[in-house]
Amino acid sequence: MTLIERHEEAASLCELFNICTAGNGAVALITGNAASGKSSLLQDFGENVSTSDAVLLTAVASRAERDLPMGVLSQLLHSTDMPAERSALFDHLLEDCMASLVDVDGGLRSPNVLVLHGLFKALIRQAMHTPVVIVVDDLQYIDNASWQFLLYFLRRSRSARTMVVFTQRTDADRAPVEVHSELVSMPNYRHIELQPLTRQGTASVLSLHLDPETADQLVDEFHRISHGNPLLVQALLDDLSAGAPSAPQVVVGDAVGRAVLRCLHSSGRSTLRVARGAAVLNERTSPVLLARLLDMETGAVEQECRTLRSIGLLGGMVLRHATGRSAVVRDMPTSERSELHRRAAKLLFETCSAATTVARHLLAAGNPDEPWAVEVLTDAADHTAHDGEVEFARSCLELAQQYCFDRRRCTTITLALLNLEWPLHPTVAIRRLRQLVDSAPYQSLLLPQATDLVDWLLCVGWTGPVWAVLDRIAELSAAGDAYATTELRNIELRLSCDFPGVSDRRNGTLAAQHITKTIKASAVTNPRLSAFAAFDTVLREGEEEDSIKVAEKVLEGTSSDDRRVQHVFAAISTLLCTDRLEKAGKWTEKLLRQVPPLQCPGYEGALLALRAETFLYRGDFRSAHDYAHASFQRIPFVAWGDMIGGPLSTLLLASVKNAELWKATELIGKPVSERIYQTRYGIRYLYSRGQYYFETGRLSEALTDFNTCGEMMRAWDMDRPAFVPWRSGLARVRLCLNQPVQAWQLLQEQLELLPDRSKPCPRVRSPRPLAAEDRSQQYESLHRAIVALEIGGDRAEPAQETTEPRQLRVSGDESERAATFRHRPHNRTLGHRIPGMSLETPEEIHTDTAAMLRTSNVASKVRSLSGAERRTGTLAAQGLSNREISERLYITVSTVEQHLTRVYRKLDIKRRQDLPSNIGIT
C-alpha cells in the first residue's frame, strides 16, 4: 500500500513496535477526521506486523454493535488462528466474562474484575512467547465491557511485549472519557494526529494515476474541491476516469456523492443530522436558522459545522459540492426529508424570505398545509415564469391548485397553468381547458378571468361555452364597468373575424353581422384586437392601406413572451390577403427565429402552420407541405381543437398541388368537427377539399364544396378572392363539365372583385375574348386564367405551372403509388390540360372515374366484386403498395395479391394503373 504524507506516522508506529519486541509495552492513539486515512495507516501497519512472529489481534468497533457486551473483545480473540487448546480457553473465559456482567452507573455493563484478571493472564502468557499486538479501529464505538478489559490490560502490561493501537475520530464525543488520561500515563504512548493532505500530497496522489502534465494541470482544482480529504481525492479520480479520456476535466460526479455519504455516515449522528439540515436549507443556512430547523442548541450546531469544514464538506454554512448535497438529500428517509422541507418552508416564510425560496421547500415537502402556502406558490410561479423557469412555475401552480379550495382562485390558477402549458404541452393544456369549462364558476368570474377564459376558448375554437362567459362580461358592463364594455366589443370583433358563422344566442344573429364601425374603432386601443379589426376590414371592405399599416404595427409589437398567436395569424393573414407576400414571409421567419428550438412546441407549431400558409400563397407548395407537416409534429391533431381547419387545409391543398394524392386521401379521412365550418378556416378547408375532389375525378363533390364556399363567404360578407378564390375552383369544374361559358363568367366575377382594377393585377392576365379563338385555344386560355387566379397560382414553381401532366416527386416505397397516379386517365384530363387537345364532344371531357362508374357495363362489373376485393381494390387505386394494403387490412401480402388478381379478372383490366379511383362506390 502506498501512503501519501503518512510516512512519519508509519515510522512512529514501527518505532513503537520495536519497543514492544524489545520487551516493553507500547500504546498509540491515531486520531483524525472521518476519511482522513486512519484505517489505511492501520492496514499498512498490520501488514508490517504480519511479516514478523508477533500475534496480531484486530477488531473494528461499530455503532450498530456498541451495545453488544464483549463484542470488540470477541473480535480480538477470534481474529487470528490459535491452537485449539488456547482457543477453547479464550472461549471459556469469554463466557465467564459474559456471565459476570453487572450494571454500573449510566446503564453500562461491566464484567467482574476476577474474570478480567484471568483473561489478562492468558494474554500475558502468550506475550511471553511472542509479541502481542492489539489493534482496535473506531474506538469511539467500543462497548463498555470490552473497554474495561482493555484498560485493565493496559495498566498491567507496561513491561510486557505488548502493543495496543487505537484509532478514533477527532470529533468523537462518545469515546470513554478515561481514554486520554489512561493512555497519557503510559511510558511508551504516542498520539498520532492525521492532517488533511497538502497541495503537494494531492499532487502525489494524482501522480500515481495521471501523467505528469495532466496531474500538474488538475492539482489545484482537485485540492480546492477535496480540501485535502483523501477519500474525496480518490472519488474525483474515479469521476475523472469515467469522463471523456481525450480532454480530462475535473468532474464532481456520482463517485464524489458516494464519498460524501461515506464521510457523513462514518461521522457522528449529530454531524450527519446537521449536514442533512444544511443540505435542505442550502444557501439560506445560518447557525441560528439551522438550530431552529433541527431543534438543537446553536452551540452544538456550530461545533458540528466546524467538524464538517475540517472534513472538507462544508464551505461557510453551505455544503461545498452540489453533487454531494443532492446525494445527502436523496439519502434521507422520505418522511424525514419531507418534514425538514416543511419546517424549512415555515421558517423561511416567517423570516420573510423570497416566495421562490419558500416555494421550493413546499414543493419538496409535497403537503403544503399552511394557510399561506397557496399564495406563496402562485407568487413564486409568477416570478419564475417571467425568468424562464416554466417547469418550476408549472409545478408550483399544480401544487397550489391541489390545495386550493376557493373556486374563483382555482380558476385563476388554472388559467395561469394554461398560459404556461400551451407552449410546452398543448395536449395537456387542452385537457386542462376542458376541465375548466366543466367547473368554472361563470356567474362569479372576475373580468380578467372572464376575458382570459374567452381568449383560450377562441384559441381552440370552442365557441359553445363562450356565451356563458360573455353573459358575465355583459353583466359587468351593465354595472358600469367601462373596461368590460370595451372587452365585450373586442370579443365580438374577434368572433366576427374568426367565427363568422357562429350564431349569437343573445339575439339569434350571426357574429359576422354584429360588427360596426364603433366596435372596430374601440379595438385600436388594444394591439392584439386591432389585428382582428384590420383583417376584418380587408375581408369585408377590400384592401385598405391603413389595415396593412395596423397589421405591421401589431407584428412589430409582438413579443416572444406572448404565446397566444391568434392575433399574429390575423395580422399575417391581412398581409397575405393584400398581396404583401414578401412582408408576410419575412415576419413569419423572424417570429420563428425567436422561438427556442423544441422548447415551446405549442407556440412553434402555431407559427409553423402560419409559415406554411405563407408559402402556400407564394406558390411554394413543397415548402408549404413541409412546414404544415412540421406543425402537426409539434401540436398533435387533437390539440388544435376546432381551429384544425387552418393547418389541415394548408397541408391538404399543398399535397394536392404537389400531386401527392395518396397523402391527400389520408388527410381527407381524418375526422373533423362540424363546428369548423363556423370558422373562417372552414372555408379554406372546403376549398382545399374541393381541389382534392377535382383532382381525383369526383366532380360532383368538388362542385358542392366550391359552391358551399361561395354561399358561406357571401353570407358572411367576406367574399374576397384574395382570401379564398372559390370561383376559380368552380370554374375549373365547369370547364371539365364542358361548360366554358359558365367558367368564363366565374372568372370575370373574380376579376371584378380583385382590388384596384385600374392597375395591372399582380396575379392574373385577363384572358382574350372567347370568340377570338378556336375551341382548343379557348380551353387553354381559360385554364391558364384559372391557374393564375388560384392560391399561389401565378407564383407556382415551373413544375406546377406547366400544362403538361404533373410529375410526382417520389423516392423509395412511394414509387409504386406515384406510378399509379401518374398514369390514371383523370390525371391526364382533369388536371392541367394539354394545349391543342381535341374537345369536340362532351363525351371526351367526361373521362373521369365517376362518369365511368355511371355506365351500366362498368357498374355491373364493380358490383360483382366481393367486399374484400372491393376494399383491396380501393386501396390499390389510391396508390398504396401491396405491403401497405396488407398492413391496413391486417391480411398477408399473398392474400392481397390474390384479391387483386380476381379484381383484374372481373373488371377486365390487365394492370394496376387501370383501376378506377372510386372502385368502392357502387
XYZ file of N, CA and C in Angstrom, residues 70 73 89 92-102 110-123 125 145 148-149 152-153 155-156:
108
model
N -18.883 -7.220 25.227
C -17.734 -8.029 24.828
C -17.640 -8.222 23.318
N -13.986 -7.376 22.185
C -13.066 -8.365 22.745
C -13.224 -9.709 22.051
N -9.687 -22.107 25.625
C -9.521 -21.367 26.866
C -10.116 -19.957 26.748
N -13.878 -20.069 26.838
C -14.380 -20.298 28.194
C -14.299 -19.013 29.025
N -13.169 -18.276 28.870
C -13.018 -17.030 29.610
C -14.037 -15.966 29.162
N -14.334 -15.942 27.851
C -15.342 -15.004 27.350
C -16.716 -15.318 27.924
N -17.040 -16.594 28.026
C -18.322 -16.991 28.617
C -18.396 -16.562 30.080
N -17.285 -16.696 30.778
C -17.273 -16.280 32.183
C -17.469 -14.765 32.295
N -16.825 -14.035 31.357
C -16.991 -12.569 31.366
C -18.435 -12.186 31.139
N -19.084 -12.835 30.168
C -20.479 -12.529 29.874
C -21.371 -12.846 31.068
N -21.054 -13.946 31.751
C -21.881 -14.350 32.893
C -21.692 -13.431 34.083
N -20.563 -12.753 34.132
C -20.265 -11.917 35.307
C -20.645 -10.455 35.122
N -21.262 -10.107 33.993
C -21.586 -8.710 33.729
C -22.566 -8.176 34.756
N -22.273 -6.988 35.265
C -23.173 -6.324 36.211
C -23.411 -4.897 35.725
N -20.499 -3.963 33.089
C -19.065 -4.207 33.262
C -18.841 -5.603 33.819
N -17.768 -6.322 33.369
C -17.515 -7.678 33.864
C -16.838 -7.665 35.246
N -16.870 -8.820 35.898
C -16.220 -8.994 37.198
C -14.706 -8.884 37.048
N -14.051 -8.202 38.009
C -12.616 -7.953 37.928
C -11.828 -9.261 37.951
N -12.261 -10.250 38.735
C -11.541 -11.524 38.798
C -11.560 -12.228 37.438
N -12.687 -12.162 36.762
C -12.776 -12.782 35.436
C -11.864 -12.052 34.467
N -11.817 -10.696 34.551
C -10.922 -9.925 33.690
C -9.472 -10.309 33.934
N -9.117 -10.544 35.173
C -7.736 -10.900 35.502
C -7.353 -12.239 34.878
N -8.284 -13.182 34.868
C -7.986 -14.484 34.243
C -7.720 -14.333 32.761
N -8.508 -13.507 32.089
C -8.316 -13.283 30.661
C -7.004 -12.540 30.399
N -6.665 -11.597 31.305
C -5.406 -10.863 31.175
C -4.217 -11.815 31.267
N -4.253 -12.721 32.235
C -3.138 -13.650 32.415
C -2.954 -14.542 31.196
N -4.048 -14.936 30.555
C -3.932 -15.784 29.362
C -3.201 -15.046 28.252
N -3.497 -13.748 28.062
C -2.818 -12.982 27.022
C -1.356 -12.712 27.376
N 0.576 -14.590 29.139
C 1.328 -15.824 28.898
C 1.685 -15.957 27.426
N -17.906 -3.054 28.129
C -17.257 -4.236 28.723
C -15.882 -4.471 28.097
N -13.441 -1.798 29.329
C -12.964 -2.048 30.684
C -11.842 -3.082 30.692
N -11.968 -4.100 29.847
C -10.887 -5.091 29.786
C -9.607 -4.472 29.244
N -7.876 -2.443 31.798
C -7.245 -3.358 32.772
C -5.946 -3.913 32.193
N -5.986 -4.268 30.919
C -4.817 -4.840 30.258
C -3.689 -3.795 30.169
N -3.067 -1.177 32.037
C -2.465 -0.827 33.322
C -1.441 -1.857 33.779
N -1.581 -3.095 33.321
C -0.750 -4.168 33.841
C 0.222 -4.753 32.813
